[in-house]
Short mmCIF file of C-alpha atoms in Angstrom, two decimals:
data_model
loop_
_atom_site.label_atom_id
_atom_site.label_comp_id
_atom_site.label_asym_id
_atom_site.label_seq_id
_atom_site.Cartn_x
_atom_site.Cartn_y
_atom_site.Cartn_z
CA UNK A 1 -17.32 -13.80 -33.18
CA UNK A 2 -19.56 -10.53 -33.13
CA UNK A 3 -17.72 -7.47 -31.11
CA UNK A 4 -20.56 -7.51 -28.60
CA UNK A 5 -19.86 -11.23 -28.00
CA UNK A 6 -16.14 -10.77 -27.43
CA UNK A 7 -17.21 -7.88 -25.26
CA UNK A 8 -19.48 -10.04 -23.06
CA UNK A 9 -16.93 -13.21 -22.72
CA UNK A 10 -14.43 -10.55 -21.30
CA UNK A 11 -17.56 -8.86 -18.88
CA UNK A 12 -18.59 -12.30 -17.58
CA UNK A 13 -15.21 -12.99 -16.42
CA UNK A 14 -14.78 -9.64 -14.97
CA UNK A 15 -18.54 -10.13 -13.41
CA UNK A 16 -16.69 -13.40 -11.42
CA UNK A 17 -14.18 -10.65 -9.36
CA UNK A 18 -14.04 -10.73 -5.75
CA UNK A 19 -11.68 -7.30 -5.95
CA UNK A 20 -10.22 -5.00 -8.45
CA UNK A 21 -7.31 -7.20 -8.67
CA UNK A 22 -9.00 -9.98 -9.22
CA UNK A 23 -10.55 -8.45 -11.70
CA UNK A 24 -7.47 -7.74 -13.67
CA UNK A 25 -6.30 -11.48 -13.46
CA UNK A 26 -9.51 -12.64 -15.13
CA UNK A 27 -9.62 -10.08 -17.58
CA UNK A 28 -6.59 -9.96 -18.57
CA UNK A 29 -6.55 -14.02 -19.03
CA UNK A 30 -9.43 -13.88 -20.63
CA UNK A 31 -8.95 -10.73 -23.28
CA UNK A 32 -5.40 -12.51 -24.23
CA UNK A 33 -7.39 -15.21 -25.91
CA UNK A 34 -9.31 -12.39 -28.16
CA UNK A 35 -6.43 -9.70 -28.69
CA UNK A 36 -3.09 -11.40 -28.67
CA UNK A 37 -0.47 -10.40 -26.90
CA UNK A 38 2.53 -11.08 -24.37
CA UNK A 39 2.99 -9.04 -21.58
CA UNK A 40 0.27 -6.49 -19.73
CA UNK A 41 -0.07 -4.03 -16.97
CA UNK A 42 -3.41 -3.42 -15.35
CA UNK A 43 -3.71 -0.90 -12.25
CA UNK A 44 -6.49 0.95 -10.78
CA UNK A 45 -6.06 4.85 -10.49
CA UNK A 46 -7.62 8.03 -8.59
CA UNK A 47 -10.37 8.66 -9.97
CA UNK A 48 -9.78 12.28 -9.26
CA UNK A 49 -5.92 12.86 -10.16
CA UNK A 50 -5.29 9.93 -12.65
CA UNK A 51 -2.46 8.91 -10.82
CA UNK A 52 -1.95 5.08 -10.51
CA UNK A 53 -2.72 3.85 -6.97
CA UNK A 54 -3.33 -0.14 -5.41
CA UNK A 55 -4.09 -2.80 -7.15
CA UNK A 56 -1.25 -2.74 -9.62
CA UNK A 57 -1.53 -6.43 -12.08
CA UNK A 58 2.08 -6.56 -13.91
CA UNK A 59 1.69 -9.69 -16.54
CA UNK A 60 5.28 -11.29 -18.03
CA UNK A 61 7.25 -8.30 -17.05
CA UNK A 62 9.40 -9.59 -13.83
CA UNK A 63 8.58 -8.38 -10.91
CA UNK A 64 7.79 -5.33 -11.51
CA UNK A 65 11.57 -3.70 -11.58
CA UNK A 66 11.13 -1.66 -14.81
CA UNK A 67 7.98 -0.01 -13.11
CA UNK A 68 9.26 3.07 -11.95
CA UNK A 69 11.13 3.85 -15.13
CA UNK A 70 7.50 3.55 -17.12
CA UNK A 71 5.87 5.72 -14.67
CA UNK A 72 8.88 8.46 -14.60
CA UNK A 73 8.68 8.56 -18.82
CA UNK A 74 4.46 8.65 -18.75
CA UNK A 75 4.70 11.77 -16.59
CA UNK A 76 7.66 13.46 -17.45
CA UNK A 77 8.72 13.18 -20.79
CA UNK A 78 7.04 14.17 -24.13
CA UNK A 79 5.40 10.82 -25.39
CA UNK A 80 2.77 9.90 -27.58
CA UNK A 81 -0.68 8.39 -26.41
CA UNK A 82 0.05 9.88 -22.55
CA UNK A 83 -2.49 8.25 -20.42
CA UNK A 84 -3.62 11.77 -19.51
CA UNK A 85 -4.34 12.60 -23.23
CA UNK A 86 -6.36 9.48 -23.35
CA UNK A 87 -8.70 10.04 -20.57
CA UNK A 88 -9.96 13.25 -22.02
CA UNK A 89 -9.98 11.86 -26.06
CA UNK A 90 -13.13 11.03 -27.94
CA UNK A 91 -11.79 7.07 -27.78
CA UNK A 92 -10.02 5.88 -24.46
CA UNK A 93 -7.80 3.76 -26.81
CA UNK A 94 -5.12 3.63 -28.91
CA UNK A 95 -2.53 1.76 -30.27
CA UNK A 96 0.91 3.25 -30.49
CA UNK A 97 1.63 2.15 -34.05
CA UNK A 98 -1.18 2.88 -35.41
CA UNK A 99 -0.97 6.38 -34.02
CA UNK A 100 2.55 6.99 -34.91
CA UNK A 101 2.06 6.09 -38.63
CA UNK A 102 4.17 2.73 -37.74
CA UNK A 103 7.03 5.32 -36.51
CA UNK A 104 6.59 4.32 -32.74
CA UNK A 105 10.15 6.29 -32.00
CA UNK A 106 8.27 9.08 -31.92
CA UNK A 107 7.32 8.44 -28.32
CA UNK A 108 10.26 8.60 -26.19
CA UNK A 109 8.44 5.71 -23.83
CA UNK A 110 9.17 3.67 -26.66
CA UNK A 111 12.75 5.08 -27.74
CA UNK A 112 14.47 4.78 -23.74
CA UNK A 113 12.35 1.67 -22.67
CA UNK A 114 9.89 -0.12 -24.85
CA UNK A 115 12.15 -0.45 -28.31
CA UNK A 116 15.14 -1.47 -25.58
CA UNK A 117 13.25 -4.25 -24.21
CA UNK A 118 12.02 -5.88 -27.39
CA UNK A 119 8.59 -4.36 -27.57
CA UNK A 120 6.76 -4.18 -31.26
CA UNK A 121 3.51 -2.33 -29.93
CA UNK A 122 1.82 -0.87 -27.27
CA UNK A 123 -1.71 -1.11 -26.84
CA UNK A 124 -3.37 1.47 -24.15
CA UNK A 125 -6.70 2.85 -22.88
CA UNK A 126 -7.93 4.29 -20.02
CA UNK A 127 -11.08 2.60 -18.26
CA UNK A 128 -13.49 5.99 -17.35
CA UNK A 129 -16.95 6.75 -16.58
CA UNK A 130 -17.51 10.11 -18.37
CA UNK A 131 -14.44 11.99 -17.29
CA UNK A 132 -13.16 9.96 -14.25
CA UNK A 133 -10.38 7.57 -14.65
CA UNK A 134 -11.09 4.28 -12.55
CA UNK A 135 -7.83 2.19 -14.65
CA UNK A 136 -5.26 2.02 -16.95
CA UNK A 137 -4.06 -0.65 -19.34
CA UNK A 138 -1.12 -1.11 -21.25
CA UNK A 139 -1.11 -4.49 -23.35
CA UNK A 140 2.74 -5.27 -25.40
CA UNK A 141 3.55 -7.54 -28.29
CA UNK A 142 7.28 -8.43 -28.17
CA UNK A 143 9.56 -8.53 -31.49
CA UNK A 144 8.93 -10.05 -33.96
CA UNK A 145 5.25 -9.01 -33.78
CA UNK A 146 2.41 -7.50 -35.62
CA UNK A 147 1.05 -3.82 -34.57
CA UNK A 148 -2.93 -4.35 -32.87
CA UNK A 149 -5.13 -3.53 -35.49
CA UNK A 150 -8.14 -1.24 -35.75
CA UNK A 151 -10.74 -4.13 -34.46
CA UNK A 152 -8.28 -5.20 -31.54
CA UNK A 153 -7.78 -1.35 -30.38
CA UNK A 154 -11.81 -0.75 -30.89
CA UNK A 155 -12.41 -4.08 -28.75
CA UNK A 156 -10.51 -2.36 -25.47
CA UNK A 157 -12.34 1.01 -26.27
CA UNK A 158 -15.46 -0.25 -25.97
CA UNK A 159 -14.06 -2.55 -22.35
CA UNK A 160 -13.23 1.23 -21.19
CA UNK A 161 -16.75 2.17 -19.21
CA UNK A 162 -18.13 -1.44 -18.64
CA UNK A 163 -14.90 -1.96 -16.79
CA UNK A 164 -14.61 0.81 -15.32
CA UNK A 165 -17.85 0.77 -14.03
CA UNK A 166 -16.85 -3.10 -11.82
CA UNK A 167 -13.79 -1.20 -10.82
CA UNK A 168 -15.39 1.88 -8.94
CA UNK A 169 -17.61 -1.00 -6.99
CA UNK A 170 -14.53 -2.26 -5.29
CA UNK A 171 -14.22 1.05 -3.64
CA UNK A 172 -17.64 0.72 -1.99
CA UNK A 173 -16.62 -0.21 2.00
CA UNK A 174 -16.30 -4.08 2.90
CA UNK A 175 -17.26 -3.50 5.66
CA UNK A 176 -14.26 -5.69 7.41
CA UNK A 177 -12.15 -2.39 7.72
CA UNK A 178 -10.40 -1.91 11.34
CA UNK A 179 -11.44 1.09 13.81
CA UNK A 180 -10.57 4.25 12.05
CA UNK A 181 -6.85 5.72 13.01
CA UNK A 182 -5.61 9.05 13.45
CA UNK A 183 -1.79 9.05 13.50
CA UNK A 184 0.36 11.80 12.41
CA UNK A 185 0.98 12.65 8.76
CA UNK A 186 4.09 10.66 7.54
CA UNK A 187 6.49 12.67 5.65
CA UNK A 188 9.29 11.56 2.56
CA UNK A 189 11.35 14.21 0.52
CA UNK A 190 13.08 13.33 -2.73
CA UNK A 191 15.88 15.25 -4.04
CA UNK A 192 15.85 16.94 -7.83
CA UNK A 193 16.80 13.23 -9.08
CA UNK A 194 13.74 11.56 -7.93
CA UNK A 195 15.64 10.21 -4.66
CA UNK A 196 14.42 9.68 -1.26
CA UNK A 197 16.14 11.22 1.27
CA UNK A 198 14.32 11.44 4.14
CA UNK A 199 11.70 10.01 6.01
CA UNK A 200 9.92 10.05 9.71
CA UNK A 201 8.60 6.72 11.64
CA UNK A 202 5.04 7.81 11.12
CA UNK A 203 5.25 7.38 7.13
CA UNK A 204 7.48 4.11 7.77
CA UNK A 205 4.16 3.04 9.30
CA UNK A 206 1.90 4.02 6.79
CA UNK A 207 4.18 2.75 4.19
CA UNK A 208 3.94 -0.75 6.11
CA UNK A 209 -0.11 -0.72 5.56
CA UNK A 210 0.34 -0.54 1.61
CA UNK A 211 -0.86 -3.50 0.01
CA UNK A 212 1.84 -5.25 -2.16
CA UNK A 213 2.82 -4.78 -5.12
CA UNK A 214 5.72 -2.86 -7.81
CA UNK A 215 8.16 -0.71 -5.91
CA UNK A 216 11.54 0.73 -5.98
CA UNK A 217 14.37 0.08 -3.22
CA UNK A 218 15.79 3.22 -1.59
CA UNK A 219 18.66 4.29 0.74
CA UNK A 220 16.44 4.55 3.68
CA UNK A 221 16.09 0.84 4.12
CA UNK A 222 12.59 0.44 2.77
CA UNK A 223 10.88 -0.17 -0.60
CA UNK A 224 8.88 2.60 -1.95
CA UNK A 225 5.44 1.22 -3.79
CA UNK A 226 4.89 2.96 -7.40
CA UNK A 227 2.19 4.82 -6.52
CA UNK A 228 3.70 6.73 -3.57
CA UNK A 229 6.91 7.32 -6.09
CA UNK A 230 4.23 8.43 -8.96
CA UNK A 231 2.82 11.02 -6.95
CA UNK A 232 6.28 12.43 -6.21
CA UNK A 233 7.10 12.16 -10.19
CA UNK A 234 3.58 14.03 -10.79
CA UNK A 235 4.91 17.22 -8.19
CA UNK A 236 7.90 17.62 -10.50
CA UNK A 237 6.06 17.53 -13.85
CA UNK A 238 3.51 19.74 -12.29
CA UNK A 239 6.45 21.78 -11.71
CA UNK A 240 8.01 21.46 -14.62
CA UNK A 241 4.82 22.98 -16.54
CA UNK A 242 3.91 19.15 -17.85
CA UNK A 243 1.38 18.95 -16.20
CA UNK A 244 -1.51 21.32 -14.13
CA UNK A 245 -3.33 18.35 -12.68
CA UNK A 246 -2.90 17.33 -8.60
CA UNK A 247 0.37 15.46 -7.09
CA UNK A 248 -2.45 13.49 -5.01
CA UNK A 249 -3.52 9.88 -5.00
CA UNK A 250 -5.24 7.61 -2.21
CA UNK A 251 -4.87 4.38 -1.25
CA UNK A 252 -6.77 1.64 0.23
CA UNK A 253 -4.73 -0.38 3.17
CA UNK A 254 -4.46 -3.50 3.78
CA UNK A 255 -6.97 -3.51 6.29
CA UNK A 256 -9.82 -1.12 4.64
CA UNK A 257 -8.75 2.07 5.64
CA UNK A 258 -7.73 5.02 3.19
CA UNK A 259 -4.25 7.05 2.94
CA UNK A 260 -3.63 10.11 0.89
CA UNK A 261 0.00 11.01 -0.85
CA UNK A 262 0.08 14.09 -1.60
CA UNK A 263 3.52 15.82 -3.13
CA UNK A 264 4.65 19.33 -3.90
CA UNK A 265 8.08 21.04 -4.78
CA UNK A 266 9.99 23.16 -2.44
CA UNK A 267 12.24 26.11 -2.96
CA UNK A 268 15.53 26.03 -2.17
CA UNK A 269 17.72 29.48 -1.49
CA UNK A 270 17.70 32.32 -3.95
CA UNK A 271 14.70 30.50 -5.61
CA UNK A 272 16.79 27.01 -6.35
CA UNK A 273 14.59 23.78 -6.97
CA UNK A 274 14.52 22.31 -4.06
CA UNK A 275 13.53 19.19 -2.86
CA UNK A 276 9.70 17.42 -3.44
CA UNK A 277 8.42 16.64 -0.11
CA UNK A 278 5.22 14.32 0.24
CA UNK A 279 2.72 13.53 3.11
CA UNK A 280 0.95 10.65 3.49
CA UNK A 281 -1.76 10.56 5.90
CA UNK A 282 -5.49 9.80 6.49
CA UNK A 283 -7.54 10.29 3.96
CA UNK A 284 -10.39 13.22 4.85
CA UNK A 285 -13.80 11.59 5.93
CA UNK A 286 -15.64 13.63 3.51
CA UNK A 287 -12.66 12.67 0.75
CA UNK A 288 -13.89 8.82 1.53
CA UNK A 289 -17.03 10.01 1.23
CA UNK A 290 -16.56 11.50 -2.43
CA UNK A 291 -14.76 8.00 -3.14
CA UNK A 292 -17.79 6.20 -1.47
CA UNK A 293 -20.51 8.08 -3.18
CA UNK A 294 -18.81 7.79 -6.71
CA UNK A 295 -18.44 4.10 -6.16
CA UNK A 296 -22.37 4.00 -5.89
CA UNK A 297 -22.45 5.77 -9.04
CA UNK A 298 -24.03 8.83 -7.07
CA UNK A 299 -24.32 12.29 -9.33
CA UNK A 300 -22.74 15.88 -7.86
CA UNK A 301 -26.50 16.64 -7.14
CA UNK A 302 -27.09 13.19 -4.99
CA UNK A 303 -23.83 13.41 -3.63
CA UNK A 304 -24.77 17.43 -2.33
CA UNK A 305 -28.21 15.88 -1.15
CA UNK A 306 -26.77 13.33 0.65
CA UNK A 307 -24.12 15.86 2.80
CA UNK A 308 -27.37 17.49 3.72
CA UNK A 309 -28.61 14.68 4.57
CA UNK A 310 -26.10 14.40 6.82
CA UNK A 311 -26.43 17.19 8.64
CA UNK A 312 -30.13 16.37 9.59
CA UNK A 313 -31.51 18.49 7.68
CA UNK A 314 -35.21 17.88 6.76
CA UNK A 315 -36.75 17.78 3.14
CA UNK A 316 -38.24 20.42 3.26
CA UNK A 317 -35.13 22.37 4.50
CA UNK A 318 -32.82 20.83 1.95
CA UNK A 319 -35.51 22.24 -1.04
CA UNK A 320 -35.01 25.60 0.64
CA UNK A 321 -31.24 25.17 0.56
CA UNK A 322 -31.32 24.31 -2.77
CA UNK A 323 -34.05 26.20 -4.42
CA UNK A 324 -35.95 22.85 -5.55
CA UNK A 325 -39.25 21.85 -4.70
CA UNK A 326 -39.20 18.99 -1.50
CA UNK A 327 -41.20 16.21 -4.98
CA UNK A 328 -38.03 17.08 -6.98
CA UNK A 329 -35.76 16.43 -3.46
CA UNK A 330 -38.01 12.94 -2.66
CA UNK A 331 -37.03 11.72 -6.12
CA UNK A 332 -33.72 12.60 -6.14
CA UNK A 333 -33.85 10.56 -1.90
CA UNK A 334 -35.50 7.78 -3.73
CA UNK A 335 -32.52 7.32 -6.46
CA UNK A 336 -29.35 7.66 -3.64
CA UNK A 337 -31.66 5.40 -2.06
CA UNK A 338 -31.72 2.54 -4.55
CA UNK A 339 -27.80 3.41 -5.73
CA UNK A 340 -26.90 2.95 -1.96
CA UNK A 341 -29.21 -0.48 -1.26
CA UNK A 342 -30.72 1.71 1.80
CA UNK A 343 -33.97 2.02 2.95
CA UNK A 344 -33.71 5.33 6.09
CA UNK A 345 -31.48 8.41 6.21
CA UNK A 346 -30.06 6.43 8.88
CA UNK A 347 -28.76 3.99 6.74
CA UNK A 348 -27.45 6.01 4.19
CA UNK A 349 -25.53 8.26 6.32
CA UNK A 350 -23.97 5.16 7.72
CA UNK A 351 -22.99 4.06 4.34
CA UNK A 352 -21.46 6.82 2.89
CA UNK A 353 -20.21 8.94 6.02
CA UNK A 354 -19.48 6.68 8.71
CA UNK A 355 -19.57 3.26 7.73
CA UNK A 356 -15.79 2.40 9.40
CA UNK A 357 -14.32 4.63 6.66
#
């Protein structure tokens, strides 16, 4: 079978989705039959900070338990094939073997958790569109195995924007969201050892909108999802100097709405580390509106266009603003137009900006 045949059996099952983790089920079912192997993890990430956010797919591995130990060696040890180093590389994918010279001990990933646990190879890429993550992939072949070859590892590459592309479209709004809330920023703080230690009732009650899926248990009497504990693990690298990206990820609720984690580190006296404390709250309208407008596959200059837009402004006013000519701003109106499936200013202000966001 030709690669672009292999590529399209694994694109019309991922065309079938009803939602992003839908779309890992069939993909991942259906890629298994072309590149071998026996245990996966698929989860969506911010397109902004990388970090790993809902839906989270976890194929032959439990439930989930040796999650947080995965996340806590991608961000802050010194491995090989980071996801971070693949979302900025030439090819979004790479197998660990193959990039180790067959030495994979050279990753510590594979040294404290993978070689433990039986694993022969690692297969990873990073599903982008130009420089925004939208996914992550890691696909395993247990002991005794065979490392993923050049045509296997060149297979997922090429998966990287076609997929990523289905994923963003899940972030468009269903329009089945609830009224828009506006409780009080929830607040968690981990000690040096990556412990929670405290929380308020407000982020109890964000936590309880999460969707399901891999999390750690915790003194405080409730289970902390990965991706609130990865943006916690991200502060301290950040910290640490591993890392200058953001300690930031949002996540859609169970019921449509968006929540932003955000971490940093504190100082304790005489300049100690002290403890990481993260917020989870509301997600900014125009933050959804960024999310929105990249999920339409709208360009900086649409996106701009579109606040304006917004604001009332005329054409001829946004041309001024923006030292084009009002043909140049009509074309650019007539693209958002056809990206958003509008036909009025109305509508597309109701789509991106207020459309129960």
């Amino acid at each position: 079978m030709s690669d672009r045949l292999r590529q399209a059996e694994v694109m019309s099952a991922a065309e079938r989705a009803g939602d992003a983790l839908e779309l890992f089920s069939r993909v991942s079912d259906r890629l298994r039959r072309l590149v071998p192997y026996d245990a996966a993890v698929w989860t969506a990430t911010d397109p902004e900070s990388g970090l790993v956010t809902a839906p989270m797919l976890v194929n032959n591995l439990g439930s989930g338990e040796g999650c947080a130990a995965y996340w806590e060696s991608e961000l802050l040890e010194e491995n090989v094939l980071a996801f971070r180093d693949l979302a900025r590389a030439a090819v979004p994918a790479a197998g660990l073997r193959a990039a180790t010279g067959d030495l994979p001990a050279r990753s510590a990933r594979f040294r404290r958790l993978l070689g433990v646990q039986g694993v022969d190879d690692e297969l990873r890429a990073v599903l982008r569109i130009g420089e925004r993550p939208w996914g992550v992939v890691s696909l395993f072949r247990m002991r005794p195995g065979s490392a993923f070859g050049q045509e296997e590892i060149a297979l997922l590459a090429a998966l990287s924007g076609p997929l990523a592309e289905r994923l963003r479209r899940f972030a468009r709004p269903s329009g089945s969201g609830g009224a828009a809330r506006a409780p009080a920023p929830g607040l968690l703080l981990f000690d040096e050892h990556g412990e929670a230690t405290s929380i308020n009732e407000e982020a109890r009650g964000h936590l309880a909108l999460l969707p399901q899926g891999p999390s750690v248990p915790s003194a405080l009497g409730v289970r902390l999802p990965i991706w609130v504990v990865g943006a916690a693990m991200q502060a301290r690298a950040i910290e640490g100097g591993r890392d200058r990206g953001s300690a930031r990820v949002r996540i859609r609720t169970v019921d449509g709405q968006w929540l932003t984690c955000h971490a940093s580190c504190l100082s304790g006296p005489g300049g100690r580390p002290g403890p990481v404390a993260l917020v989870i709250e509301p997600t900014a309208r125009a933050d959804v509106a960024f999310i929105v407008a990249q999920a339409y596959g709208l360009t900086p200059r649409e996106l701009e266009i579109a606040h304006l837009v917004a604001r009332g402004l005329p054409t001829a006013e946004i041309a001024a603003a923006l030292f084009l000519s009002p043909h140049t701003v009509r074309g650019y109106l007539k693209a958002v137009f056809g990206k958003a499936g509008v036909s009025s200013r109305g509508e597309l202000v109701a789509r991106l900006f207020a459309e129960r966001h």
